[in-house]
mmCIF file of C-alpha atoms and ligand atoms in Angstrom:
data_model
loop_
_atom_site.group_PDB
_atom_site.id
_atom_site.type_symbol
_atom_site.label_atom_id
_atom_site.label_comp_id
_atom_site.label_asym_id
_atom_site.label_seq_id
_atom_site.Cartn_x
_atom_site.Cartn_y
_atom_site.Cartn_z
ATOM 1 C CA UNK T 1 -185.472 205.478 -145.685
ATOM 2 C CA UNK T 2 -184.790 204.152 -149.208
ATOM 3 C CA UNK T 3 -187.163 201.573 -150.813
ATOM 4 C CA UNK T 4 -184.729 198.502 -150.819
ATOM 5 C CA UNK T 5 -183.843 198.874 -147.135
ATOM 6 C CA UNK T 6 -187.477 199.327 -146.262
ATOM 7 C CA UNK T 7 -188.400 196.256 -148.020
ATOM 8 C CA UNK T 8 -185.556 194.391 -146.403
ATOM 9 C CA UNK T 9 -186.759 195.292 -142.954
ATOM 10 C CA UNK T 10 -190.309 194.451 -143.547
ATOM 11 C CA UNK T 11 -189.429 191.085 -144.958
ATOM 12 C CA UNK T 12 -187.115 190.446 -141.838
ATOM 13 C CA UNK T 13 -189.722 191.403 -139.423
ATOM 14 C CA UNK T 14 -192.157 188.771 -140.947
ATOM 15 C CA UNK T 15 -189.728 186.041 -141.919
ATOM 16 C CA UNK T 16 -186.819 185.897 -139.573
ATOM 17 C CA UNK T 17 -186.067 182.787 -137.640
ATOM 18 C CA UNK T 18 -186.512 183.203 -133.938
ATOM 19 C CA UNK T 19 -182.934 182.421 -133.138
ATOM 20 C CA UNK T 20 -182.127 182.954 -129.310
ATOM 21 C CA UNK T 21 -179.294 185.332 -130.244
ATOM 22 C CA UNK T 22 -181.513 187.393 -132.563
ATOM 23 C CA UNK T 23 -184.277 188.156 -130.079
ATOM 24 C CA UNK T 24 -181.949 189.653 -127.431
ATOM 25 C CA UNK T 25 -180.111 192.993 -127.323
ATOM 26 C CA UNK T 26 -177.831 191.948 -124.600
ATOM 27 C CA UNK T 27 -174.133 192.505 -125.829
ATOM 28 C CA UNK T 28 -172.827 189.575 -123.957
ATOM 29 C CA UNK T 29 -175.139 187.053 -125.644
ATOM 30 C CA UNK T 30 -174.584 188.519 -129.018
ATOM 31 C CA UNK T 31 -170.826 188.431 -128.446
ATOM 32 C CA UNK T 32 -170.895 184.742 -127.725
ATOM 33 C CA UNK T 33 -173.218 183.934 -130.684
ATOM 34 C CA UNK T 34 -171.008 185.865 -133.104
ATOM 35 C CA UNK T 35 -167.815 184.291 -131.968
ATOM 36 C CA UNK T 36 -169.596 180.866 -132.138
ATOM 37 C CA UNK T 37 -170.914 181.504 -135.711
ATOM 38 C CA UNK T 38 -167.399 182.494 -136.938
ATOM 39 C CA UNK T 39 -166.538 178.751 -137.624
ATOM 40 C CA UNK T 40 -169.725 176.847 -137.094
ATOM 41 C CA UNK T 41 -173.116 176.739 -138.754
ATOM 42 C CA UNK T 42 -176.181 177.879 -136.974
ATOM 43 C CA UNK T 43 -177.926 174.465 -136.719
ATOM 44 C CA UNK T 44 -174.637 173.106 -135.116
ATOM 45 C CA UNK T 45 -174.085 175.897 -132.620
ATOM 46 C CA UNK T 46 -177.555 176.311 -131.315
ATOM 47 C CA UNK T 47 -177.466 173.562 -128.702
ATOM 48 C CA UNK T 48 -173.819 174.376 -127.506
ATOM 49 C CA UNK T 49 -174.928 178.129 -127.524
ATOM 50 C CA UNK T 50 -177.998 177.575 -125.109
ATOM 51 C CA UNK T 51 -175.666 175.381 -122.820
ATOM 52 C CA UNK T 52 -172.812 177.725 -122.776
ATOM 53 C CA UNK T 53 -175.170 180.634 -121.862
ATOM 54 C CA UNK T 54 -176.795 178.438 -119.277
ATOM 55 C CA UNK T 55 -173.443 177.755 -117.581
ATOM 56 C CA UNK T 56 -171.980 181.231 -118.194
ATOM 57 C CA UNK T 57 -174.912 183.530 -118.020
ATOM 58 C CA UNK T 58 -172.839 186.783 -117.670
ATOM 59 C CA UNK T 59 -169.560 188.351 -118.421
ATOM 60 C CA UNK T 60 -168.690 188.112 -114.724
ATOM 61 C CA UNK T 61 -169.473 184.406 -114.630
ATOM 62 C CA UNK T 62 -167.329 183.789 -117.783
ATOM 63 C CA UNK T 63 -164.617 185.996 -116.454
ATOM 64 C CA UNK T 64 -164.450 184.209 -113.002
ATOM 65 C CA UNK T 65 -164.162 180.694 -114.530
ATOM 66 C CA UNK T 66 -161.173 178.682 -115.340
ATOM 67 C CA UNK T 67 -159.828 178.184 -118.958
ATOM 68 C CA UNK T 68 -160.334 174.669 -118.651
ATOM 69 C CA UNK T 69 -163.926 174.973 -117.519
ATOM 70 C CA UNK T 70 -164.720 177.191 -120.435
ATOM 71 C CA UNK T 71 -163.053 174.820 -122.971
ATOM 72 C CA UNK T 72 -165.093 172.106 -121.521
ATOM 73 C CA UNK T 73 -168.337 173.874 -122.307
ATOM 74 C CA UNK T 74 -167.167 174.563 -125.695
ATOM 75 C CA UNK T 75 -167.927 171.052 -126.483
ATOM 76 C CA UNK T 76 -168.480 170.145 -130.190
ATOM 77 C CA UNK T 77 -167.592 173.677 -131.560
ATOM 78 C CA UNK T 78 -163.896 173.121 -132.186
ATOM 79 C CA UNK T 79 -161.248 175.810 -132.708
ATOM 80 C CA UNK T 80 -160.623 176.184 -128.947
ATOM 81 C CA UNK T 81 -158.719 179.217 -129.288
ATOM 82 C CA UNK T 82 -162.038 181.100 -129.598
ATOM 83 C CA UNK T 83 -163.116 179.915 -126.266
ATOM 84 C CA UNK T 84 -159.904 180.917 -124.698
ATOM 85 C CA UNK T 85 -159.942 184.311 -126.193
ATOM 86 C CA UNK T 86 -163.605 184.743 -125.145
ATOM 87 C CA UNK T 87 -162.669 184.032 -121.572
ATOM 88 C CA UNK T 88 -159.638 186.511 -121.710
ATOM 89 C CA UNK T 89 -162.057 189.022 -123.313
ATOM 90 C CA UNK T 90 -164.578 188.696 -120.442
ATOM 91 C CA UNK T 91 -161.703 189.135 -117.900
ATOM 92 C CA UNK T 92 -160.778 192.223 -119.708
ATOM 93 C CA UNK T 93 -164.295 193.618 -119.655
ATOM 94 C CA UNK T 94 -164.708 192.746 -115.975
ATOM 95 C CA UNK T 95 -161.507 194.382 -114.996
ATOM 96 C CA UNK T 96 -161.627 197.450 -117.472
ATOM 97 C CA UNK T 97 -165.391 198.016 -117.946
ATOM 98 C CA UNK T 98 -167.080 196.716 -114.725
ATOM 99 C CA UNK T 99 -168.619 193.803 -116.600
ATOM 100 C CA UNK T 100 -170.401 196.083 -119.310
ATOM 101 C CA UNK T 101 -169.432 195.574 -122.859
ATOM 102 C CA UNK T 102 -168.170 198.982 -123.906
ATOM 103 C CA UNK T 103 -170.400 201.011 -126.263
ATOM 104 C CA UNK T 104 -167.629 202.485 -128.497
ATOM 105 C CA UNK T 105 -165.661 200.883 -131.316
ATOM 106 C CA UNK T 106 -162.374 202.245 -129.999
ATOM 107 C CA UNK T 107 -162.841 200.560 -126.671
ATOM 108 C CA UNK T 108 -164.460 197.479 -128.087
ATOM 109 C CA UNK T 109 -161.484 196.575 -130.287
ATOM 110 C CA UNK T 110 -159.121 196.704 -127.403
ATOM 111 C CA UNK T 111 -160.823 193.546 -125.986
ATOM 112 C CA UNK T 112 -158.821 190.390 -126.549
ATOM 113 C CA UNK T 113 -160.325 188.287 -129.301
ATOM 114 C CA UNK T 114 -162.766 191.028 -130.422
ATOM 115 C CA UNK T 115 -161.842 191.967 -134.013
ATOM 116 C CA UNK T 116 -163.353 194.635 -136.474
ATOM 117 C CA UNK T 117 -166.214 192.228 -137.411
ATOM 118 C CA UNK T 118 -167.265 191.246 -133.984
ATOM 119 C CA UNK T 119 -167.052 194.725 -132.664
ATOM 120 C CA UNK T 120 -169.258 196.016 -135.459
ATOM 121 C CA UNK T 121 -171.749 193.219 -134.974
ATOM 122 C CA UNK T 122 -172.066 193.705 -131.239
ATOM 123 C CA UNK T 123 -172.072 197.568 -131.343
ATOM 124 C CA UNK T 124 -174.788 197.749 -134.094
ATOM 125 C CA UNK T 125 -177.092 194.869 -132.850
ATOM 126 C CA UNK T 126 -176.899 195.707 -129.267
ATOM 127 C CA UNK T 127 -176.456 199.278 -129.237
ATOM 128 C CA UNK T 128 -177.868 200.527 -132.463
ATOM 129 C CA UNK T 129 -174.423 202.091 -133.535
ATOM 130 C CA UNK T 130 -174.173 202.711 -137.243
ATOM 131 C CA UNK T 131 -171.682 200.045 -138.250
ATOM 132 C CA UNK T 132 -172.333 197.730 -141.021
ATOM 133 C CA UNK T 133 -171.296 193.978 -140.759
ATOM 134 C CA UNK T 134 -169.825 191.821 -143.630
ATOM 135 C CA UNK T 135 -169.989 188.198 -142.779
ATOM 136 C CA UNK T 136 -169.744 185.362 -145.410
ATOM 137 C CA UNK T 137 -173.545 185.527 -146.184
ATOM 138 C CA UNK T 138 -173.578 189.291 -146.448
ATOM 139 C CA UNK T 139 -170.751 189.237 -148.729
ATOM 140 C CA UNK T 140 -172.760 186.969 -151.052
ATOM 141 C CA UNK T 141 -175.765 189.254 -150.936
ATOM 142 C CA UNK T 142 -173.667 192.362 -151.656
ATOM 143 C CA UNK T 143 -171.739 190.776 -154.465
ATOM 144 C CA UNK T 144 -174.971 189.842 -156.120
ATOM 145 C CA UNK T 145 -176.971 192.878 -155.285
ATOM 146 C CA UNK T 146 -174.289 195.370 -156.473
ATOM 147 C CA UNK T 147 -173.065 193.038 -159.350
ATOM 148 C CA UNK T 148 -169.443 193.016 -157.947
ATOM 149 C CA UNK T 149 -167.569 190.811 -160.398
ATOM 150 C CA UNK T 150 -164.146 190.638 -158.696
ATOM 151 C CA UNK T 151 -163.000 187.851 -156.652
ATOM 152 C CA UNK T 152 -164.439 188.369 -153.105
ATOM 153 C CA UNK T 153 -161.728 186.294 -151.356
ATOM 154 C CA UNK T 154 -159.088 188.942 -152.186
ATOM 155 C CA UNK T 155 -158.181 191.330 -149.430
ATOM 156 C CA UNK T 156 -158.767 194.341 -151.658
ATOM 157 C CA UNK T 157 -162.304 193.101 -152.235
ATOM 158 C CA UNK T 158 -162.887 193.054 -148.597
ATOM 159 C CA UNK T 159 -162.376 196.852 -148.346
ATOM 160 C CA UNK T 160 -164.779 197.438 -151.339
ATOM 161 C CA UNK T 161 -167.426 195.210 -150.002
ATOM 162 C CA UNK T 162 -167.164 196.876 -146.519
ATOM 163 C CA UNK T 163 -167.798 200.232 -148.313
ATOM 164 C CA UNK T 164 -170.769 198.957 -150.175
ATOM 165 C CA UNK T 165 -172.128 197.549 -146.871
ATOM 166 C CA UNK T 166 -171.650 200.854 -145.160
ATOM 167 C CA UNK T 167 -173.125 202.784 -147.913
ATOM 168 C CA UNK T 168 -176.210 200.367 -147.962
ATOM 169 C CA UNK T 169 -176.564 200.520 -144.180
ATOM 170 C CA UNK T 170 -179.873 201.744 -142.971
ATOM 171 C CA UNK T 171 -178.756 204.373 -140.447
ATOM 172 C CA UNK T 172 -182.222 204.539 -138.899
ATOM 173 C CA UNK T 173 -182.143 200.982 -137.705
ATOM 174 C CA UNK T 174 -178.520 199.485 -138.017
ATOM 175 C CA UNK T 175 -179.365 196.617 -135.594
ATOM 176 C CA UNK T 176 -182.212 195.181 -137.569
ATOM 177 C CA UNK T 177 -180.641 195.916 -140.984
ATOM 178 C CA UNK T 178 -177.569 194.056 -140.201
ATOM 179 C CA UNK T 179 -179.624 191.105 -139.028
ATOM 180 C CA UNK T 180 -181.824 191.124 -141.837
ATOM 181 C CA UNK T 181 -178.797 191.110 -144.262
ATOM 182 C CA UNK T 182 -177.507 188.227 -142.544
ATOM 183 C CA UNK T 183 -180.689 186.468 -142.432
ATOM 184 C CA UNK T 184 -181.351 187.103 -146.278
ATOM 185 C CA UNK T 185 -177.859 185.561 -147.086
ATOM 186 C CA UNK T 186 -178.656 182.691 -144.807
ATOM 187 C CA UNK T 187 -182.156 181.761 -145.933
ATOM 188 C CA UNK T 188 -182.830 183.335 -149.388
ATOM 189 C CA UNK T 189 -179.726 184.631 -151.099
ATOM 190 C CA UNK T 190 -177.970 181.264 -150.452
ATOM 191 C CA UNK T 191 -175.488 179.633 -152.860
ATOM 192 C CA UNK T 192 -178.522 178.595 -154.962
ATOM 193 C CA UNK T 193 -180.446 181.894 -154.485
ATOM 194 C CA UNK T 194 -184.372 181.793 -154.081
ATOM 195 C CA UNK T 195 -184.785 185.152 -155.956
ATOM 196 C CA UNK T 196 -188.711 184.647 -156.299
ATOM 197 C CA UNK T 197 -188.745 184.998 -152.380
ATOM 198 C CA UNK T 198 -186.311 187.911 -152.231
ATOM 199 C CA UNK T 199 -187.561 191.396 -150.940
ATOM 200 C CA UNK T 200 -184.999 193.212 -152.911
ATOM 201 C CA UNK T 201 -185.298 191.368 -156.182
ATOM 202 C CA UNK T 202 -186.400 194.362 -158.261
ATOM 203 C CA UNK T 203 -183.307 196.362 -157.528
ATOM 204 C CA UNK T 204 -180.879 193.491 -157.479
ATOM 205 C CA UNK T 205 -178.326 193.982 -160.329
ATOM 206 C CA UNK T 206 -177.289 190.264 -160.638
ATOM 207 C CA UNK T 207 -180.979 189.351 -160.837
ATOM 208 C CA UNK T 208 -181.392 192.028 -163.522
ATOM 209 C CA UNK T 209 -178.623 190.713 -165.474
ATOM 210 C CA UNK T 210 -179.507 187.001 -164.822
ATOM 211 C CA UNK T 211 -176.086 186.637 -163.068
ATOM 212 C CA UNK T 212 -177.231 185.581 -159.629
ATOM 213 C CA UNK T 213 -175.808 182.084 -160.112
ATOM 214 C CA UNK T 214 -172.433 183.200 -161.493
ATOM 215 C CA UNK T 215 -171.762 185.410 -158.366
ATOM 216 C CA UNK T 216 -169.826 185.838 -156.044
ATOM 217 C CA UNK T 217 -166.626 184.992 -157.690
ATOM 218 C CA UNK T 218 -164.245 183.306 -155.139
ATOM 219 C CA UNK T 219 -161.482 180.806 -154.668
ATOM 220 C CA UNK T 220 -162.423 177.365 -155.457
ATOM 221 C CA UNK T 221 -162.290 175.350 -152.311
ATOM 222 C CA UNK T 222 -158.945 173.598 -152.135
ATOM 223 C CA UNK T 223 -159.106 169.851 -152.278
ATOM 224 C CA UNK T 224 -159.720 168.137 -148.889
ATOM 225 C CA UNK T 225 -156.691 166.481 -147.278
ATOM 226 C CA UNK T 226 -157.535 162.995 -146.360
ATOM 227 C CA UNK T 227 -155.973 161.604 -143.232
ATOM 228 C CA UNK T 228 -156.605 158.771 -140.726
ATOM 229 C CA UNK T 229 -156.587 159.334 -137.034
ATOM 230 C CA UNK T 230 -156.092 156.460 -134.874
ATOM 231 C CA UNK T 231 -157.075 157.091 -131.248
ATOM 232 C CA UNK T 232 -155.839 154.932 -128.414
ATOM 233 C CA UNK T 233 -158.073 153.965 -125.586
ATOM 234 C CA UNK T 234 -155.213 153.099 -122.931
ATOM 235 C CA UNK T 235 -156.570 152.021 -119.590
ATOM 236 C CA UNK T 236 -154.796 151.705 -116.197
ATOM 237 C CA UNK T 237 -156.619 150.440 -113.315
ATOM 238 C CA UNK T 238 -160.036 151.258 -114.788
ATOM 239 C CA UNK T 239 -159.041 154.890 -115.884
ATOM 240 C CA UNK T 240 -158.389 155.938 -119.341
ATOM 241 C CA UNK T 241 -155.409 158.077 -120.389
ATOM 242 C CA UNK T 242 -155.828 161.575 -121.879
ATOM 243 C CA UNK T 243 -152.838 163.763 -123.224
ATOM 244 C CA UNK T 244 -152.421 167.374 -124.095
ATOM 245 C CA UNK T 245 -149.785 168.529 -126.416
ATOM 246 C CA UNK T 246 -149.503 172.017 -127.937
ATOM 247 C CA UNK T 247 -146.974 170.864 -130.634
ATOM 248 C CA UNK T 248 -149.269 168.686 -132.333
ATOM 249 C CA UNK T 249 -151.367 169.405 -135.567
ATOM 250 C CA UNK T 250 -154.823 169.067 -134.058
ATOM 251 C CA UNK T 251 -156.328 169.553 -130.503
ATOM 252 C CA UNK T 252 -153.469 171.615 -129.258
ATOM 253 C CA UNK T 253 -155.449 173.227 -126.293
ATOM 254 C CA UNK T 254 -157.538 170.265 -124.971
ATOM 255 C CA UNK T 255 -156.796 166.860 -123.541
ATOM 256 C CA UNK T 256 -157.725 163.974 -125.958
ATOM 257 C CA UNK T 257 -157.247 160.342 -126.188
ATOM 258 C CA UNK T 258 -153.729 159.858 -127.479
ATOM 259 C CA UNK T 259 -153.830 159.651 -131.375
ATOM 260 C CA UNK T 260 -151.607 158.957 -134.397
ATOM 261 C CA UNK T 261 -152.040 160.688 -137.833
ATOM 262 C CA UNK T 262 -151.606 158.717 -141.010
ATOM 263 C CA UNK T 263 -151.930 159.858 -144.562
ATOM 264 C CA UNK T 264 -150.183 160.318 -147.921
ATOM 265 C CA UNK T 265 -147.812 163.178 -148.729
ATOM 266 C CA UNK T 266 -148.480 165.040 -145.295
ATOM 267 C CA UNK T 267 -146.080 167.789 -144.178
ATOM 268 C CA UNK T 268 -144.074 168.009 -141.026
ATOM 269 C CA UNK T 269 -147.048 169.683 -139.296
ATOM 270 C CA UNK T 270 -148.804 166.243 -139.251
ATOM 271 C CA UNK T 271 -145.920 164.324 -137.743
ATOM 272 C CA UNK T 272 -146.434 162.209 -134.831
ATOM 273 C CA UNK T 273 -144.586 162.410 -131.651
ATOM 274 C CA UNK T 274 -141.809 159.867 -132.013
ATOM 275 C CA UNK T 275 -141.825 159.212 -128.264
ATOM 276 C CA UNK T 276 -145.329 158.238 -128.416
ATOM 277 C CA UNK T 277 -144.874 156.157 -131.616
ATOM 278 C CA UNK T 278 -141.800 154.318 -129.910
ATOM 279 C CA UNK T 279 -143.959 153.632 -126.893
ATOM 280 C CA UNK T 280 -146.753 152.068 -128.938
ATOM 281 C CA UNK T 281 -144.287 149.816 -130.598
ATOM 282 C CA UNK T 282 -143.485 148.564 -127.152
ATOM 283 C CA UNK T 283 -147.027 147.343 -126.251
ATOM 284 C CA UNK T 284 -149.526 145.280 -127.584
ATOM 285 C CA UNK T 285 -152.858 146.757 -128.410
ATOM 286 C CA UNK T 286 -155.954 145.842 -130.355
ATOM 287 C CA UNK T 287 -157.274 147.858 -133.379
ATOM 288 C CA UNK T 288 -160.942 147.849 -134.244
ATOM 289 C CA UNK T 289 -162.060 147.464 -137.905
ATOM 290 C CA UNK T 290 -164.852 150.002 -137.410
ATOM 291 C CA UNK T 291 -164.285 153.741 -138.212
ATOM 292 C CA UNK T 292 -166.148 156.942 -138.304
ATOM 293 C CA UNK T 293 -165.953 160.129 -140.448
ATOM 294 C CA UNK T 294 -165.294 163.598 -139.116
ATOM 295 C CA UNK T 295 -163.964 166.854 -140.556
ATOM 296 C CA UNK T 296 -161.856 169.628 -139.432
ATOM 297 C CA UNK T 297 -161.392 172.671 -141.712
ATOM 298 C CA UNK T 298 -160.123 171.204 -144.877
ATOM 299 C CA UNK T 299 -159.571 167.704 -143.616
ATOM 300 C CA UNK T 300 -161.551 164.593 -144.295
ATOM 301 C CA UNK T 301 -160.802 162.298 -141.408
ATOM 302 C CA UNK T 302 -161.341 158.630 -141.033
ATOM 303 C CA UNK T 303 -161.343 158.018 -137.187
ATOM 304 C CA UNK T 304 -160.447 154.677 -135.860
ATOM 305 C CA UNK T 305 -159.844 153.309 -132.373
ATOM 306 C CA UNK T 306 -157.334 150.922 -130.789
ATOM 307 C CA UNK T 307 -157.124 149.622 -127.189
ATOM 308 C CA UNK T 308 -154.727 148.354 -124.625
ATOM 309 C CA UNK T 309 -154.056 148.134 -120.930
ATOM 310 C CA UNK T 310 -150.989 149.754 -119.504
ATOM 311 C CA UNK T 311 -148.857 147.890 -117.025
ATOM 312 C CA UNK T 312 -147.295 149.429 -113.938
ATOM 313 C CA UNK T 313 -143.905 149.214 -115.552
ATOM 314 C CA UNK T 314 -145.095 151.366 -118.506
ATOM 315 C CA UNK T 315 -146.336 154.233 -116.373
ATOM 316 C CA UNK T 316 -143.170 156.119 -115.789
ATOM 317 C CA UNK T 317 -142.882 156.886 -119.612
ATOM 318 C CA UNK T 318 -145.851 159.173 -119.309
ATOM 319 C CA UNK T 319 -143.915 161.666 -117.371
ATOM 320 C CA UNK T 320 -142.848 162.971 -120.621
ATOM 321 C CA UNK T 321 -146.374 164.288 -121.262
ATOM 322 C CA UNK T 322 -149.056 166.468 -119.971
ATOM 323 C CA UNK T 323 -151.493 163.846 -119.247
ATOM 324 C CA UNK T 324 -154.337 162.727 -116.979
ATOM 325 C CA UNK T 325 -156.457 159.680 -116.090
ATOM 326 C CA UNK T 326 -160.275 159.948 -116.286
ATOM 327 C CA UNK T 327 -163.125 157.645 -115.991
ATOM 328 C CA UNK T 328 -164.468 156.047 -119.342
ATOM 329 C CA UNK T 329 -167.798 157.746 -118.649
ATOM 330 C CA UNK T 330 -166.347 161.128 -118.283
ATOM 331 C CA UNK T 331 -164.495 161.046 -121.740
ATOM 332 C CA UNK T 332 -166.945 163.295 -123.451
ATOM 333 C CA UNK T 333 -166.618 166.004 -120.746
ATOM 334 C CA UNK T 334 -162.905 165.815 -120.545
ATOM 335 C CA UNK T 335 -162.185 165.444 -124.246
ATOM 336 C CA UNK T 336 -164.565 168.227 -125.350
ATOM 337 C CA UNK T 337 -164.701 167.496 -129.052
ATOM 338 C CA UNK T 338 -167.569 166.011 -131.115
ATOM 339 C CA UNK T 339 -165.040 163.549 -132.179
ATOM 340 C CA UNK T 340 -165.113 162.020 -128.712
ATOM 341 C CA UNK T 341 -168.946 161.550 -129.136
ATOM 342 C CA UNK T 342 -168.172 159.541 -132.302
ATOM 343 C CA UNK T 343 -165.629 157.443 -130.589
ATOM 344 C CA UNK T 344 -167.647 156.767 -127.634
ATOM 345 C CA UNK T 345 -170.586 155.615 -129.747
ATOM 346 C CA UNK T 346 -168.272 153.440 -131.714
ATOM 347 C CA UNK T 347 -166.878 151.899 -128.588
ATOM 348 C CA UNK T 348 -170.229 151.171 -127.059
ATOM 349 C CA UNK T 349 -171.682 149.706 -130.218
ATOM 350 C CA UNK T 350 -168.805 147.536 -131.553
ATOM 351 C CA UNK T 351 -166.233 146.744 -128.928
ATOM 352 C CA UNK T 352 -166.944 143.216 -129.164
ATOM 353 C CA UNK T 353 -164.096 140.527 -129.372
ATOM 354 C CA UNK T 354 -165.003 139.685 -132.822
ATOM 355 C CA UNK T 355 -164.703 143.179 -134.164
ATOM 356 C CA UNK T 356 -160.929 143.621 -133.435
ATOM 357 C CA UNK T 357 -157.943 142.738 -135.480
ATOM 358 C CA UNK T 358 -155.292 140.403 -133.994
ATOM 359 C CA UNK T 359 -153.075 142.027 -131.490
ATOM 360 C CA UNK T 360 -150.196 143.484 -133.483
ATOM 361 C CA UNK T 361 -147.471 145.963 -132.880
ATOM 362 C CA UNK T 362 -147.646 149.223 -134.594
ATOM 363 C CA UNK T 363 -144.875 148.465 -137.153
ATOM 364 C CA UNK T 364 -146.202 145.109 -138.111
ATOM 365 C CA UNK T 365 -149.791 146.671 -138.439
ATOM 366 C CA UNK T 366 -148.454 149.613 -140.608
ATOM 367 C CA UNK T 367 -146.716 147.102 -142.913
ATOM 368 C CA UNK T 368 -149.768 145.243 -143.276
ATOM 369 C CA UNK T 369 -151.763 148.257 -144.053
ATOM 370 C CA UNK T 370 -149.334 149.287 -146.703
ATOM 371 C CA UNK T 371 -149.542 145.819 -148.317
ATOM 372 C CA UNK T 372 -153.360 146.032 -148.351
ATOM 373 C CA UNK T 373 -153.397 149.539 -150.130
ATOM 374 C CA UNK T 374 -150.910 148.379 -152.577
ATOM 375 C CA UNK T 375 -153.074 145.515 -153.426
ATOM 376 C CA UNK T 376 -156.000 147.679 -153.965
HETATM 377 FE FE1 SF4 I 401 -179.800 187.455 -153.925
HETATM 378 FE FE2 SF4 I 401 -181.657 186.880 -155.949
HETATM 379 FE FE3 SF4 I 401 -182.114 188.660 -153.980
HETATM 380 FE FE4 SF4 I 401 -180.492 189.347 -155.910
HETATM 381 S S1 SF4 I 401 -182.638 188.802 -156.061
HETATM 382 S S2 SF4 I 401 -180.268 189.569 -153.559
HETATM 383 S S3 SF4 I 401 -179.519 187.229 -156.209
HETATM 384 S S4 SF4 I 401 -181.857 186.386 -153.768
#
């Protein structure tokens, strides 16, 4: 084994975080963790991961569940297509591999939702196959260690970085090596690297050239898009309305409280459903002055809440939508996003009569809002 790889493994053995998906060799658990980690930070995914594994402890359990059940237990992770693909993948493995994750790349890649990265990660970590993985953290380590001075965001760079990772792979222990690279990127070779604590400092080309803070070169983050999301708590006989709409910009796959999006210079993909806007114009509702912050990919979102009771005569309108009525207490389960937690906290904390604006139809409220923003 080469010196750098050996040092890396020794460092990993002593220093790695005891994450539940790093102390197992079960391909199913590694599969779930890798999919969750694709869009979610470790700290944010740990609790949902444990709950998900508890609810669906095996490929068979996941495959035998309904899509809605799986989405519900994806609570707080967002990007629900990942949950849907995972379930489809589990059905595929149940039906084609007798509930055992396949051991070859050729078979693994056929599983719905399993791309090259996920296949490499599962096969190397669970089955010790010689595949190197390159996630965002590993990319940073490689770019620095090999002094890669091209933009790492370019597709051509991805091929070169994968080749570097393949060449650097410790083929005697690909499982620990890959995990060590990921851990090094997550805890030491971070955006502000702690080179003093790094096991491969002596052979790192960026460190030798004092360029560790200049690499990797990547696209600057685009400015975040600022929007307001106004959620509506519409109740009828003690139940709360949830709507699902696969045409809207956010939350296409899950039931949510109905919402409107507001913001400057937004393109058509943010457009509100005109039927719903018209409907709101026809009812009185109260909007609360409090709001919460949320973010979805490149969006900064101010979340606020409005409330109204629906009358018998206004019910038939809902036949235009995919909707359901739920108990207020069940909102968190039925609207499985961390945004529902924020809304619920706000509701409980602030829904006092003194906190709401005067009852206003939507058009008047928007006009008022515009006037306020002009005066700022
Ligand atoms: Fe990263 Fe510094 Fe280690 Fe190089 S020496 S791999 S820049 S932490």
